[in-house]
Amino acid sequence: MSNKHTAEDILREIIDAGYRSRRYLGITDETLRLLREVSDSVLAHKNEIVDGAMASLMQEETCLSVAQKAALSTERARALFLYWLELVFTGGYDEKHSLQVTKIGLAHVKAGVPQIFMVNQMGAFAREIIKRCNCDPEHLQAVMQALYWNLAVMIYSYQIIRVMVFGRATGISSEVYDRLVHLYSKDLYSQLAKELGVK
Ligand code: HEM
């Protein structure tokens, strides 16, 4: 993504990223058919799934403090998770869906949820779904593809904002930033390799 971008460019990038993730993960019309097919048996346990995933969030101090700052009540969090969980099974994994999930991602960037907790939270959802759904491997595969697509699109929201901030607000180009990240990570990598006694 370049530094000069209109809202229209950004929307096009989002939609394109959604399609690329779909291709990468191998989500096809057959995957969507399997998701629709398994939907009822998973959503029959939607309350336990959401409660189980929320229990993970609620034992993490950082998440509790972010939720408190955003005045996010347990009831609202539960309702938002339920809305999203249904969308996992009913969404088209198309343009509209990419925009819907990007909006969800942006809500977290806005609220200051560190990316790592989005990844952890998705893992918690995967754990709860696997625990409760009586799915065969084919259906489970479709569910995993769907969850990873959602995660990829949400994480992309963090990337979009990062590029916008570098382009518009700091005057530092994202290339310069990437170069610094490269240098620092190279350093840390070498230190860690030394520590571990490997090259
Ligand atoms: C798989 C991961 C997650 C999913 C699917 C999810 C789902 C959602 C949804 C659907 C929304 C509403 C977004 C919108 O405005 O359109 C939302 C908002 C929010 N979420 Fe999450 N969430 C996840 C992880 C987390 C985590 C780890 C936290 C940590 C505290 C968190 C805190 C929040 C906050 C503070 C908001 C804004 C609340 C508001 O608008 O009132 N979420 N989430």
GROMACS .gro file of C-alpha atoms and ligand atoms in nm:
model
  242
    1MET     CA    1   0.000   0.000   0.000
    2SER     CA    2   0.150   0.339  -0.096
    3ASN     CA    3   0.152   0.645   0.128
    4LYS     CA    4  -0.084   0.844  -0.095
    5HIS     CA    5  -0.426   0.691  -0.080
    6THR     CA    6  -0.785   0.802  -0.104
    7ALA     CA    7  -1.067   0.634   0.084
    8GLU     CA    8  -1.153   0.463  -0.244
    9ASP     CA    9  -0.798   0.322  -0.276
   10ILE     CA   10  -0.817   0.192   0.079
   11LEU     CA   11  -1.152   0.020   0.021
   12ARG     CA   12  -1.012  -0.140  -0.293
   13GLU     CA   13  -0.706  -0.261  -0.098
   14ILE     CA   14  -0.929  -0.408   0.174
   15ILE     CA   15  -1.146  -0.594  -0.073
   16ASP     CA   16  -0.840  -0.720  -0.258
   17ALA     CA   17  -0.677  -0.837   0.067
   18GLY     CA   18  -0.997  -1.027   0.152
   19TYR     CA   19  -0.986  -1.206  -0.182
   20ARG     CA   20  -0.617  -1.284  -0.147
   21SER     CA   21  -0.671  -1.436   0.199
   22ARG     CA   22  -0.962  -1.635   0.063
   23ARG     CA   23  -0.741  -1.775  -0.213
   24TYR     CA   24  -0.449  -1.835   0.023
   25LEU     CA   25  -0.665  -2.031   0.266
   26GLY     CA   26  -0.837  -2.218  -0.014
   27ILE     CA   27  -1.188  -2.098   0.067
   28THR     CA   28  -1.415  -2.204  -0.219
   29ASP     CA   29  -1.791  -2.225  -0.278
   30GLU     CA   30  -1.766  -2.578  -0.139
   31THR     CA   31  -1.616  -2.436   0.184
   32LEU     CA   32  -1.911  -2.198   0.212
   33ARG     CA   33  -2.152  -2.487   0.154
   34LEU     CA   34  -1.985  -2.685   0.434
   35LEU     CA   35  -2.003  -2.381   0.664
   36ARG     CA   36  -2.375  -2.339   0.599
   37GLU     CA   37  -2.424  -2.711   0.657
   38VAL     CA   38  -2.246  -2.714   0.994
   39SER     CA   39  -2.385  -2.377   1.103
   40ASP     CA   40  -2.686  -2.509   1.301
   41SER     CA   41  -2.487  -2.768   1.494
   42VAL     CA   42  -2.225  -2.510   1.597
   43LEU     CA   43  -2.465  -2.224   1.666
   44ALA     CA   44  -2.675  -2.455   1.883
   45HIS     CA   45  -2.388  -2.409   2.131
   46LYS     CA   46  -2.326  -2.040   2.059
   47ASN     CA   47  -2.379  -1.925   2.418
   48GLU     CA   48  -2.135  -2.177   2.565
   49ILE     CA   49  -1.884  -2.103   2.287
   50VAL     CA   50  -1.897  -1.729   2.353
   51ASP     CA   51  -1.885  -1.774   2.732
   52GLY     CA   52  -1.588  -2.008   2.705
   53ALA     CA   53  -1.399  -1.768   2.477
   54MET     CA   54  -1.487  -1.475   2.702
   55ALA     CA   55  -1.344  -1.654   3.003
   56SER     CA   56  -1.002  -1.640   2.833
   57LEU     CA   57  -1.034  -1.268   2.767
   58MET     CA   58  -1.143  -1.195   3.121
   59GLN     CA   59  -0.836  -1.347   3.286
   60GLU     CA   60  -0.605  -1.114   3.091
   61GLU     CA   61  -0.536  -0.784   3.270
   62THR     CA   62  -0.462  -0.589   2.950
   63CYS     CA   63  -0.792  -0.694   2.795
   64LEU     CA   64  -0.987  -0.605   3.107
   65SER     CA   65  -0.830  -0.263   3.118
   66VAL     CA   66  -0.895  -0.199   2.745
   67ALA     CA   67  -1.257  -0.312   2.789
   68GLN     CA   68  -1.297  -0.086   3.092
   69LYS     CA   69  -1.158   0.217   2.908
   70ALA     CA   70  -1.401   0.152   2.621
   71ALA     CA   71  -1.687   0.109   2.875
   72LEU     CA   72  -1.752  -0.234   2.721
   73SER     CA   73  -1.985  -0.430   2.948
   74THR     CA   74  -1.986  -0.810   2.964
   75GLU     CA   75  -2.336  -0.812   2.811
   76ARG     CA   76  -2.232  -0.595   2.517
   77ALA     CA   77  -1.915  -0.799   2.461
   78ARG     CA   78  -2.125  -1.116   2.459
   79ALA     CA   79  -2.370  -0.964   2.210
   80LEU     CA   80  -2.085  -0.848   1.982
   81PHE     CA   81  -1.921  -1.191   1.988
   82LEU     CA   82  -2.255  -1.357   1.908
   83TYR     CA   83  -2.311  -1.121   1.614
   84TRP     CA   84  -1.964  -1.202   1.479
   85LEU     CA   85  -1.996  -1.578   1.537
   86GLU     CA   86  -2.316  -1.589   1.331
   87LEU     CA   87  -2.145  -1.387   1.059
   88VAL     CA   88  -1.869  -1.652   1.042
   89PHE     CA   89  -2.131  -1.902   0.923
   90THR     CA   90  -2.356  -1.674   0.718
   91GLY     CA   91  -2.104  -1.434   0.558
   92GLY     CA   92  -2.020  -1.455   0.190
   93TYR     CA   93  -1.640  -1.422   0.227
   94ASP     CA   94  -1.675  -1.158  -0.042
   95GLU     CA   95  -1.643  -0.779  -0.073
   96LYS     CA   96  -1.918  -0.696   0.171
   97HIS     CA   97  -1.791  -0.946   0.425
   98SER     CA   98  -1.435  -0.810   0.396
   99LEU     CA   99  -1.565  -0.462   0.473
  100GLN     CA  100  -1.774  -0.587   0.767
  101VAL     CA  101  -1.480  -0.771   0.921
  102THR     CA  102  -1.245  -0.479   0.854
  103LYS     CA  103  -1.485  -0.256   1.045
  104ILE     CA  104  -1.467  -0.502   1.336
  105GLY     CA  105  -1.087  -0.497   1.313
  106LEU     CA  106  -1.080  -0.116   1.311
  107ALA     CA  107  -1.301  -0.104   1.622
  108HIS     CA  108  -1.015  -0.287   1.799
  109VAL     CA  109  -0.740  -0.068   1.660
  110LYS     CA  110  -0.951   0.229   1.778
  111ALA     CA  111  -1.001   0.077   2.125
  112GLY     CA  112  -0.629  -0.005   2.157
  113VAL     CA  113  -0.655  -0.384   2.166
  114PRO     CA  114  -0.302  -0.519   2.103
  115GLN     CA  115  -0.293  -0.748   1.797
  116ILE     CA  116  -0.166  -1.043   1.998
  117PHE     CA  117  -0.499  -1.061   2.183
  118MET     CA  118  -0.692  -1.078   1.858
  119VAL     CA  119  -0.484  -1.383   1.769
  120ASN     CA  120  -0.529  -1.533   2.117
  121GLN     CA  121  -0.900  -1.462   2.115
  122MET     CA  122  -0.942  -1.633   1.779
  123GLY     CA  123  -0.757  -1.932   1.921
  124ALA     CA  124  -0.994  -1.931   2.216
  125PHE     CA  125  -1.291  -1.936   1.976
  126ALA     CA  126  -1.133  -2.224   1.780
  127ARG     CA  127  -1.082  -2.415   2.106
  128GLU     CA  128  -1.444  -2.364   2.217
  129ILE     CA  129  -1.589  -2.455   1.877
  130ILE     CA  130  -1.380  -2.773   1.849
  131LYS     CA  131  -1.473  -2.867   2.205
  132ARG     CA  132  -1.845  -2.836   2.143
  133CYS     CA  133  -1.919  -2.913   1.781
  134ASN     CA  134  -1.953  -3.270   1.676
  135CYS     CA  135  -1.799  -3.195   1.337
  136ASP     CA  136  -1.630  -3.435   1.098
  137PRO     CA  137  -1.284  -3.331   0.973
  138GLU     CA  138  -1.424  -3.186   0.649
  139HIS     CA  139  -1.656  -2.947   0.829
  140LEU     CA  140  -1.395  -2.867   1.091
  141GLN     CA  141  -1.154  -2.774   0.812
  142ALA     CA  142  -1.409  -2.529   0.672
  143VAL     CA  143  -1.457  -2.374   1.016
  144MET     CA  144  -1.080  -2.334   1.061
  145GLN     CA  145  -1.044  -2.172   0.717
  146ALA     CA  146  -1.324  -1.932   0.809
  147LEU     CA  147  -1.172  -1.839   1.147
  148TYR     CA  148  -0.830  -1.774   0.993
  149TRP     CA  149  -0.984  -1.562   0.719
  150ASN     CA  150  -1.156  -1.350   0.985
  151LEU     CA  151  -0.830  -1.316   1.176
  152ALA     CA  152  -0.633  -1.225   0.864
  153VAL     CA  153  -0.882  -0.953   0.766
  154MET     CA  154  -0.891  -0.810   1.119
  155ILE     CA  155  -0.512  -0.804   1.141
  156TYR     CA  156  -0.504  -0.628   0.805
  157SER     CA  157  -0.695  -0.340   0.969
  158TYR     CA  158  -0.397  -0.280   1.196
  159GLN     CA  159  -0.172  -0.270   0.889
  160ILE     CA  160  -0.399  -0.023   0.709
  161ILE     CA  161  -0.385   0.218   1.001
  162ARG     CA  162  -0.011   0.179   1.042
  163VAL     CA  163   0.045   0.276   0.679
  164MET     CA  164  -0.196   0.571   0.707
  165VAL     CA  165  -0.025   0.701   1.019
  166PHE     CA  166   0.314   0.683   0.855
  167GLY     CA  167   0.189   0.840   0.537
  168ARG     CA  168  -0.020   1.119   0.683
  169ALA     CA  169   0.076   1.190   1.040
  170THR     CA  170   0.444   1.134   1.101
  171GLY     CA  171   0.602   1.232   0.772
  172ILE     CA  172   0.819   0.920   0.805
  173SER     CA  173   0.769   0.692   0.511
  174SER     CA  174   0.661   0.341   0.587
  175GLU     CA  175   0.975   0.227   0.395
  176VAL     CA  176   1.199   0.406   0.648
  177TYR     CA  177   1.002   0.249   0.932
  178ASP     CA  178   1.029  -0.096   0.774
  179ARG     CA  179   1.404  -0.045   0.735
  180LEU     CA  180   1.436   0.037   1.109
  181VAL     CA  181   1.226  -0.266   1.199
  182HIS     CA  182   1.452  -0.476   0.980
  183LEU     CA  183   1.766  -0.343   1.153
  184TYR     CA  184   1.635  -0.388   1.506
  185SER     CA  185   1.495  -0.734   1.440
  186LYS     CA  186   1.823  -0.837   1.276
  187ASP     CA  187   2.006  -0.731   1.592
  188LEU     CA  188   1.767  -0.906   1.827
  189TYR     CA  189   1.768  -1.217   1.608
  190SER     CA  190   2.149  -1.236   1.627
  191GLN     CA  191   2.147  -1.187   2.004
  192LEU     CA  192   1.888  -1.457   2.048
  193ALA     CA  193   2.072  -1.695   1.816
  194LYS     CA  194   2.390  -1.637   2.022
  195GLU     CA  195   2.198  -1.696   2.344
  196LEU     CA  196   2.060  -2.022   2.206
  197GLY     CA  197   2.403  -2.120   2.081
  198VAL     CA  198   2.294  -2.150   1.718
  199LYS     CA  199   2.391  -1.960   1.404
  200HEM     C1  200  -1.167  -1.297   1.771
  200HEM     C2  201  -1.151  -1.181   1.831
  200HEM     C3  202  -1.259  -1.080   1.848
  200HEM     C4  203  -1.380  -1.067   1.784
  200HEM     C5  204  -1.438  -1.153   1.676
  200HEM     C6  205  -1.445  -0.947   1.838
  200HEM     C7  206  -1.568  -0.898   1.799
  200HEM     C8  207  -1.607  -0.767   1.815
  200HEM     C9  208  -1.712  -0.698   1.743
  200HEM    C10  209  -1.805  -0.764   1.642
  200HEM    C11  210  -1.711  -0.568   1.782
  200HEM    C12  211  -1.800  -0.454   1.729
  200HEM    C13  212  -1.722  -0.386   1.616
  200HEM    C14  213  -1.793  -0.276   1.541
  200HEM     O1  214  -1.804  -0.165   1.593
  200HEM     O2  215  -1.834  -0.301   1.428
  200HEM    C15  216  -1.607  -0.554   1.883
  200HEM    C16  217  -1.575  -0.438   1.949
  200HEM    C17  218  -1.488  -0.431   2.055
  200HEM     N1  219  -1.409  -0.532   2.104
  200HEM    FE1  220  -1.389  -0.714   2.023
  200HEM     N2  221  -1.363  -0.895   1.934
  200HEM    C18  222  -1.250  -0.972   1.944
  200HEM    C19  223  -1.146  -0.953   2.034
  200HEM    C20  224  -1.142  -0.859   2.132
  200HEM    C21  225  -1.045  -0.851   2.238
  200HEM    C22  226  -0.931  -0.950   2.262
  200HEM    C23  227  -1.075  -0.742   2.310
  200HEM    C24  228  -0.998  -0.698   2.433
  200HEM    C25  229  -1.049  -0.630   2.530
  200HEM    C26  230  -1.191  -0.677   2.250
  200HEM    C27  231  -1.249  -0.557   2.289
  200HEM    C28  232  -1.338  -0.485   2.211
  200HEM    C29  233  -1.373  -0.346   2.235
  200HEM    C30  234  -1.318  -0.256   2.346
  200HEM    C31  235  -1.466  -0.310   2.136
  200HEM    C32  236  -1.536  -0.175   2.116
  200HEM    C33  237  -1.663  -0.184   2.194
  200HEM    C34  238  -1.771  -0.088   2.153
  200HEM     O3  239  -1.777  -0.048   2.037
  200HEM     O4  240  -1.854  -0.060   2.240
  200HEM     N3  241  -1.230  -0.752   2.143
  200HEM     N4  242  -1.547  -0.677   1.902
   0.00000   0.00000   0.00000
